[in-house]
Amino acid sequence: MKVLIAALLLMSAPAAAVLPDEMLADPALEARARTISRDLRCVVCQNQSIDDSDAPLARDLRLVVREQLTLGKSDTETIDYLVTRYGNFVLLKPPVEPATWALWLGPFAVLLGGGAALIAWNRRRSALPADIPLSESELAQVAALSQDETT
Amino acid sequence: MNRIVFLAPVIAFIALVGFFGIGLTKDPKELPSQLIDRPLPTFDLPGIAAAPGGGPGLASVTLKGEPALLNIFASWCAACPQEHPVLTRISAEGFPVYGIAWKDKPQDSRDWLTKWGNPYRATAADENGRTAIDLGVTGVPETFIVDKAGRVRFKQIGPISPEQWEATIKPLMAKLRAEA
């Protein structure tokens, strides 16, 4: 039974919006088209890839990806083709460039800053003498407090 | 010292809230056009009347020599009737307006223009939307302002309002006309 379920799960493919009539005859080319499509934003539905979206424009963009691949373009050239038309917005993963340095490096900067602050704080704490004997008045306070506890 | 240590995260949090607050006021659907100051992509489309009866199409070379508006519309577009009177007025004021019917059946585009009136000097049919992709179109209506040299200078996403025409686009057209 478990084997059967596992087999069924393996056979099922994730649901995508690609329709049979869009697919390329060459499986290798079609696989590349699918990979590229998953990283391209459907510009009208904003947070879906064109591979997931049923929007008519997403279908058009999928066809453009396949058209470019059929023309013998590389993956990068195909993606660039759409970037020149729709800008970086069409990429679901923003590229690393001066305008996005803060986005990409910000989290690491915060991590480094936080780590440095933590280390500095720890150093300062361990720089204090570890065992300071209690003063007379403190000893008296402790004695008074422990008296209260017992009563 | 201690006060600073405790206030710093609060201040950072308030700054972040402010940053995201500003972000929320912006419309994420308004994408900057990649075509600004670049030549209009080359296209040569059949007219909407191309199927039966004939009629001129529209090629990108037509939009050269004189500043013009290139309007992307469709008969199925809900905001287009709202923009239509403005286009009619622009056309009446002597500015060339060209139309591309996006993903629309030529017959439907023709019926639409018969119903509302035709403000376009020439209307092309982009039935499969291929030219629209070259233009970076994401919806209708959209309007490109093209200068004498055939370069895109401005892109309007959504309908042009009468106020916008008066305040922004008309002065821009006048400026483009004055350019050498």
PDB file of C-alpha atoms in Angstrom, chain B:
ATOM      1  CA  MET B   1      24.002  54.302  27.903  1.00  0.00           C
ATOM      2  CA  ASN B   2      21.404  51.743  28.867  1.00  0.00           C
ATOM      3  CA  ARG B   3      18.640  53.950  27.595  1.00  0.00           C
ATOM      4  CA  ILE B   4      20.274  54.092  24.158  1.00  0.00           C
ATOM      5  CA  VAL B   5      20.602  50.317  24.088  1.00  0.00           C
ATOM      6  CA  PHE B   6      16.906  49.916  24.731  1.00  0.00           C
ATOM      7  CA  LEU B   7      15.751  52.767  22.492  1.00  0.00           C
ATOM      8  CA  ALA B   8      17.797  51.710  19.457  1.00  0.00           C
ATOM      9  CA  PRO B   9      15.560  48.748  18.487  1.00  0.00           C
ATOM     10  CA  VAL B  10      12.444  50.845  19.015  1.00  0.00           C
ATOM     11  CA  ILE B  11      13.820  53.604  16.773  1.00  0.00           C
ATOM     12  CA  ALA B  12      14.869  51.025  14.174  1.00  0.00           C
ATOM     13  CA  PHE B  13      11.367  49.538  14.287  1.00  0.00           C
ATOM     14  CA  ILE B  14       9.696  52.943  13.818  1.00  0.00           C
ATOM     15  CA  ALA B  15      12.027  53.668  10.877  1.00  0.00           C
ATOM     16  CA  LEU B  16      11.054  50.331   9.312  1.00  0.00           C
ATOM     17  CA  VAL B  17       7.342  51.019   9.803  1.00  0.00           C
ATOM     18  CA  GLY B  18       7.810  54.400   8.119  1.00  0.00           C
ATOM     19  CA  PHE B  19       9.689  52.797   5.226  1.00  0.00           C
ATOM     20  CA  PHE B  20       6.999  50.174   4.646  1.00  0.00           C
ATOM     21  CA  GLY B  21       4.286  52.786   5.160  1.00  0.00           C
ATOM     22  CA  ILE B  22       5.670  54.812   2.249  1.00  0.00           C
ATOM     23  CA  GLY B  23       5.936  51.621   0.208  1.00  0.00           C
ATOM     24  CA  LEU B  24       2.251  50.887   0.748  1.00  0.00           C
ATOM     25  CA  THR B  25       1.200  54.188  -0.786  1.00  0.00           C
ATOM     26  CA  LYS B  26       2.869  53.270  -4.076  1.00  0.00           C
ATOM     27  CA  ASP B  27       1.019  51.371  -6.752  1.00  0.00           C
ATOM     28  CA  PRO B  28       2.926  48.164  -7.531  1.00  0.00           C
ATOM     29  CA  LYS B  29       1.114  47.882 -10.848  1.00  0.00           C
ATOM     30  CA  GLU B  30       2.803  50.982 -12.205  1.00  0.00           C
ATOM     31  CA  LEU B  31       5.920  49.683 -13.797  1.00  0.00           C
ATOM     32  CA  PRO B  32       8.429  52.080 -15.281  1.00  0.00           C
ATOM     33  CA  SER B  33       8.663  51.542 -19.028  1.00  0.00           C
ATOM     34  CA  GLN B  34      11.911  50.130 -20.342  1.00  0.00           C
ATOM     35  CA  LEU B  35      11.344  52.047 -23.555  1.00  0.00           C
ATOM     36  CA  ILE B  36      11.728  55.604 -22.276  1.00  0.00           C
ATOM     37  CA  ASP B  37      14.219  57.428 -24.531  1.00  0.00           C
ATOM     38  CA  ARG B  38      14.589  54.317 -26.665  1.00  0.00           C
ATOM     39  CA  PRO B  39      13.316  53.875 -30.212  1.00  0.00           C
ATOM     40  CA  LEU B  40       9.872  52.414 -30.599  1.00  0.00           C
ATOM     41  CA  PRO B  41      10.235  48.680 -31.319  1.00  0.00           C
ATOM     42  CA  THR B  42       9.818  47.846 -34.972  1.00  0.00           C
ATOM     43  CA  PHE B  43       6.454  46.482 -35.948  1.00  0.00           C
ATOM     44  CA  ASP B  44       4.331  46.245 -39.063  1.00  0.00           C
ATOM     45  CA  LEU B  45       0.796  45.268 -38.223  1.00  0.00           C
ATOM     46  CA  PRO B  46      -2.250  44.783 -40.430  1.00  0.00           C
ATOM     47  CA  GLY B  47      -5.143  47.197 -40.014  1.00  0.00           C
ATOM     48  CA  ILE B  48      -8.262  46.156 -38.166  1.00  0.00           C
ATOM     49  CA  ALA B  49     -10.064  46.336 -41.453  1.00  0.00           C
ATOM     50  CA  ALA B  50      -7.493  44.086 -43.068  1.00  0.00           C
ATOM     51  CA  ALA B  51      -9.658  41.011 -42.953  1.00  0.00           C
ATOM     52  CA  PRO B  52     -12.555  41.994 -45.222  1.00  0.00           C
ATOM     53  CA  GLY B  53     -12.722  45.345 -46.942  1.00  0.00           C
ATOM     54  CA  GLY B  54      -9.078  46.347 -46.690  1.00  0.00           C
ATOM     55  CA  GLY B  55      -7.679  49.335 -44.832  1.00  0.00           C
ATOM     56  CA  PRO B  56      -4.252  50.590 -43.875  1.00  0.00           C
ATOM     57  CA  GLY B  57      -2.228  48.876 -41.231  1.00  0.00           C
ATOM     58  CA  LEU B  58       0.291  50.507 -38.978  1.00  0.00           C
ATOM     59  CA  ALA B  59       4.055  50.208 -39.002  1.00  0.00           C
ATOM     60  CA  SER B  60       6.440  51.684 -36.475  1.00  0.00           C
ATOM     61  CA  VAL B  61       8.021  53.859 -39.207  1.00  0.00           C
ATOM     62  CA  THR B  62       4.723  55.731 -39.518  1.00  0.00           C
ATOM     63  CA  LEU B  63       5.333  57.195 -36.070  1.00  0.00           C
ATOM     64  CA  LYS B  64       8.279  59.271 -37.183  1.00  0.00           C
ATOM     65  CA  GLY B  65       8.657  62.883 -38.208  1.00  0.00           C
ATOM     66  CA  GLU B  66       5.867  64.162 -35.988  1.00  0.00           C
ATOM     67  CA  PRO B  67       5.267  63.605 -32.255  1.00  0.00           C
ATOM     68  CA  ALA B  68       2.377  61.205 -31.862  1.00  0.00           C
ATOM     69  CA  LEU B  69       0.378  59.186 -29.386  1.00  0.00           C
ATOM     70  CA  LEU B  70       0.229  55.428 -29.705  1.00  0.00           C
ATOM     71  CA  ASN B  71      -2.758  54.091 -27.814  1.00  0.00           C
ATOM     72  CA  ILE B  72      -3.212  50.428 -26.946  1.00  0.00           C
ATOM     73  CA  PHE B  73      -6.875  49.544 -26.556  1.00  0.00           C
ATOM     74  CA  ALA B  74      -9.324  46.681 -26.952  1.00  0.00           C
ATOM     75  CA  SER B  75     -13.050  46.316 -27.434  1.00  0.00           C
ATOM     76  CA  TRP B  76     -13.167  44.134 -24.307  1.00  0.00           C
ATOM     77  CA  CYS B  77     -11.378  46.756 -22.218  1.00  0.00           C
ATOM     78  CA  ALA B  78     -13.536  48.264 -19.465  1.00  0.00           C
ATOM     79  CA  ALA B  79     -11.562  51.478 -18.979  1.00  0.00           C
ATOM     80  CA  CYS B  80     -11.275  52.283 -22.697  1.00  0.00           C
ATOM     81  CA  PRO B  81     -14.730  53.926 -23.127  1.00  0.00           C
ATOM     82  CA  GLN B  82     -13.748  56.177 -20.217  1.00  0.00           C
ATOM     83  CA  GLU B  83     -10.579  57.279 -22.005  1.00  0.00           C
ATOM     84  CA  HIS B  84     -12.222  57.492 -25.417  1.00  0.00           C
ATOM     85  CA  PRO B  85     -13.580  61.089 -25.201  1.00  0.00           C
ATOM     86  CA  VAL B  86     -10.100  62.294 -24.219  1.00  0.00           C
ATOM     87  CA  LEU B  87      -8.559  60.613 -27.255  1.00  0.00           C
ATOM     88  CA  THR B  88     -11.249  62.120 -29.460  1.00  0.00           C
ATOM     89  CA  ARG B  89     -10.414  65.533 -28.057  1.00  0.00           C
ATOM     90  CA  ILE B  90      -6.649  65.049 -28.510  1.00  0.00           C
ATOM     91  CA  SER B  91      -7.277  64.074 -32.099  1.00  0.00           C
ATOM     92  CA  ALA B  92      -9.560  67.088 -32.628  1.00  0.00           C
ATOM     93  CA  GLU B  93      -6.844  69.350 -31.231  1.00  0.00           C
ATOM     94  CA  GLY B  94      -4.640  68.219 -34.093  1.00  0.00           C
ATOM     95  CA  PHE B  95      -2.351  65.705 -32.452  1.00  0.00           C
ATOM     96  CA  PRO B  96      -1.910  62.415 -34.310  1.00  0.00           C
ATOM     97  CA  VAL B  97      -3.290  59.441 -32.374  1.00  0.00           C
ATOM     98  CA  TYR B  98      -2.590  55.927 -33.569  1.00  0.00           C
ATOM     99  CA  GLY B  99      -4.254  52.827 -32.191  1.00  0.00           C
ATOM    100  CA  ILE B 100      -3.295  49.233 -31.646  1.00  0.00           C
ATOM    101  CA  ALA B 101      -6.127  46.859 -30.793  1.00  0.00           C
ATOM    102  CA  TRP B 102      -4.590  44.365 -28.386  1.00  0.00           C
ATOM    103  CA  LYS B 103      -5.728  40.741 -28.415  1.00  0.00           C
ATOM    104  CA  ASP B 104      -8.949  41.720 -30.053  1.00  0.00           C
ATOM    105  CA  LYS B 105     -10.830  40.347 -33.048  1.00  0.00           C
ATOM    106  CA  PRO B 106     -10.665  42.925 -35.889  1.00  0.00           C
ATOM    107  CA  GLN B 107     -14.438  42.691 -36.268  1.00  0.00           C
ATOM    108  CA  ASP B 108     -14.911  43.546 -32.558  1.00  0.00           C
ATOM    109  CA  SER B 109     -12.458  46.472 -32.783  1.00  0.00           C
ATOM    110  CA  ARG B 110     -14.320  47.788 -35.824  1.00  0.00           C
ATOM    111  CA  ASP B 111     -17.682  47.498 -34.079  1.00  0.00           C
ATOM    112  CA  TRP B 112     -16.248  49.239 -31.042  1.00  0.00           C
ATOM    113  CA  LEU B 113     -14.948  52.155 -33.123  1.00  0.00           C
ATOM    114  CA  THR B 114     -18.249  52.374 -34.978  1.00  0.00           C
ATOM    115  CA  LYS B 115     -20.072  52.588 -31.669  1.00  0.00           C
ATOM    116  CA  TRP B 116     -17.813  55.141 -29.961  1.00  0.00           C
ATOM    117  CA  GLY B 117     -16.281  56.958 -32.931  1.00  0.00           C
ATOM    118  CA  ASN B 118     -12.792  56.628 -34.326  1.00  0.00           C
ATOM    119  CA  PRO B 119     -10.095  58.966 -32.973  1.00  0.00           C
ATOM    120  CA  TYR B 120      -7.251  57.053 -34.657  1.00  0.00           C
ATOM    121  CA  ARG B 121      -5.366  57.996 -37.811  1.00  0.00           C
ATOM    122  CA  ALA B 122      -4.666  54.325 -38.293  1.00  0.00           C
ATOM    123  CA  THR B 123      -5.651  51.326 -36.242  1.00  0.00           C
ATOM    124  CA  ALA B 124      -3.657  48.143 -36.232  1.00  0.00           C
ATOM    125  CA  ALA B 125      -4.670  44.712 -35.043  1.00  0.00           C
ATOM    126  CA  ASP B 126      -2.289  42.913 -32.695  1.00  0.00           C
ATOM    127  CA  GLU B 127      -4.355  39.779 -32.395  1.00  0.00           C
ATOM    128  CA  ASN B 128      -1.759  37.507 -30.817  1.00  0.00           C
ATOM    129  CA  GLY B 129      -0.298  40.274 -28.646  1.00  0.00           C
ATOM    130  CA  ARG B 130       3.237  39.791 -29.929  1.00  0.00           C
ATOM    131  CA  THR B 131       3.852  43.489 -30.664  1.00  0.00           C
ATOM    132  CA  ALA B 132       2.421  44.398 -27.263  1.00  0.00           C
ATOM    133  CA  ILE B 133       5.089  42.233 -25.633  1.00  0.00           C
ATOM    134  CA  ASP B 134       7.778  44.112 -27.579  1.00  0.00           C
ATOM    135  CA  LEU B 135       6.246  47.302 -26.217  1.00  0.00           C
ATOM    136  CA  GLY B 136       6.164  45.912 -22.674  1.00  0.00           C
ATOM    137  CA  VAL B 137       2.405  46.293 -22.471  1.00  0.00           C
ATOM    138  CA  THR B 138       0.792  44.746 -19.395  1.00  0.00           C
ATOM    139  CA  GLY B 139      -2.792  45.885 -19.874  1.00  0.00           C
ATOM    140  CA  VAL B 140      -5.162  48.227 -21.668  1.00  0.00           C
ATOM    141  CA  PRO B 141      -5.328  51.114 -22.056  1.00  0.00           C
ATOM    142  CA  GLU B 142      -1.725  52.190 -22.301  1.00  0.00           C
ATOM    143  CA  THR B 143      -0.398  55.109 -24.285  1.00  0.00           C
ATOM    144  CA  PHE B 144       3.072  55.817 -25.605  1.00  0.00           C
ATOM    145  CA  ILE B 145       4.221  59.297 -26.545  1.00  0.00           C
ATOM    146  CA  VAL B 146       6.650  59.064 -29.440  1.00  0.00           C
ATOM    147  CA  ASP B 147       8.850  61.991 -30.508  1.00  0.00           C
ATOM    148  CA  LYS B 148       9.874  63.123 -33.997  1.00  0.00           C
ATOM    149  CA  ALA B 149      12.807  60.739 -34.058  1.00  0.00           C
ATOM    150  CA  GLY B 150      10.517  57.806 -33.252  1.00  0.00           C
ATOM    151  CA  ARG B 151      11.724  57.470 -29.670  1.00  0.00           C
ATOM    152  CA  VAL B 152       9.366  56.737 -26.789  1.00  0.00           C
ATOM    153  CA  ARG B 153       9.382  59.673 -24.386  1.00  0.00           C
ATOM    154  CA  PHE B 154       6.505  58.887 -22.046  1.00  0.00           C
ATOM    155  CA  LYS B 155       4.275  55.995 -21.192  1.00  0.00           C
ATOM    156  CA  GLN B 156       0.851  56.288 -19.639  1.00  0.00           C
ATOM    157  CA  ILE B 157      -0.534  53.223 -17.882  1.00  0.00           C
ATOM    158  CA  GLY B 158      -4.312  53.299 -17.625  1.00  0.00           C
ATOM    159  CA  PRO B 159      -6.714  55.807 -19.130  1.00  0.00           C
ATOM    160  CA  ILE B 160      -5.594  59.390 -19.769  1.00  0.00           C
ATOM    161  CA  SER B 161      -7.786  61.751 -17.768  1.00  0.00           C
ATOM    162  CA  PRO B 162      -8.726  65.168 -19.204  1.00  0.00           C
ATOM    163  CA  GLU B 163      -6.743  66.809 -16.368  1.00  0.00           C
ATOM    164  CA  GLN B 164      -3.691  64.744 -17.163  1.00  0.00           C
ATOM    165  CA  TRP B 165      -3.899  65.637 -20.824  1.00  0.00           C
ATOM    166  CA  GLU B 166      -4.052  69.342 -20.012  1.00  0.00           C
ATOM    167  CA  ALA B 167      -1.476  69.332 -17.225  1.00  0.00           C
ATOM    168  CA  THR B 168       1.127  66.819 -18.395  1.00  0.00           C
ATOM    169  CA  ILE B 169       0.767  65.303 -21.813  1.00  0.00           C
ATOM    170  CA  LYS B 170      -0.288  68.307 -23.874  1.00  0.00           C
ATOM    171  CA  PRO B 171       2.657  70.437 -22.653  1.00  0.00           C
ATOM    172  CA  LEU B 172       4.932  67.481 -23.388  1.00  0.00           C
ATOM    173  CA  MET B 173       3.554  67.243 -26.935  1.00  0.00           C
ATOM    174  CA  ALA B 174       4.139  70.975 -27.415  1.00  0.00           C
ATOM    175  CA  LYS B 175       7.696  70.569 -26.189  1.00  0.00           C
ATOM    176  CA  LEU B 176       8.285  67.624 -28.517  1.00  0.00           C
ATOM    177  CA  ARG B 177       6.907  69.610 -31.443  1.00  0.00           C
ATOM    178  CA  ALA B 178       9.352  72.403 -30.683  1.00  0.00           C
ATOM    179  CA  GLU B 179      12.294  70.005 -30.659  1.00  0.00           C
ATOM    180  CA  ALA B 180      14.500  69.999 -33.704  1.00  0.00           C
TER     181      ALA B 180
END
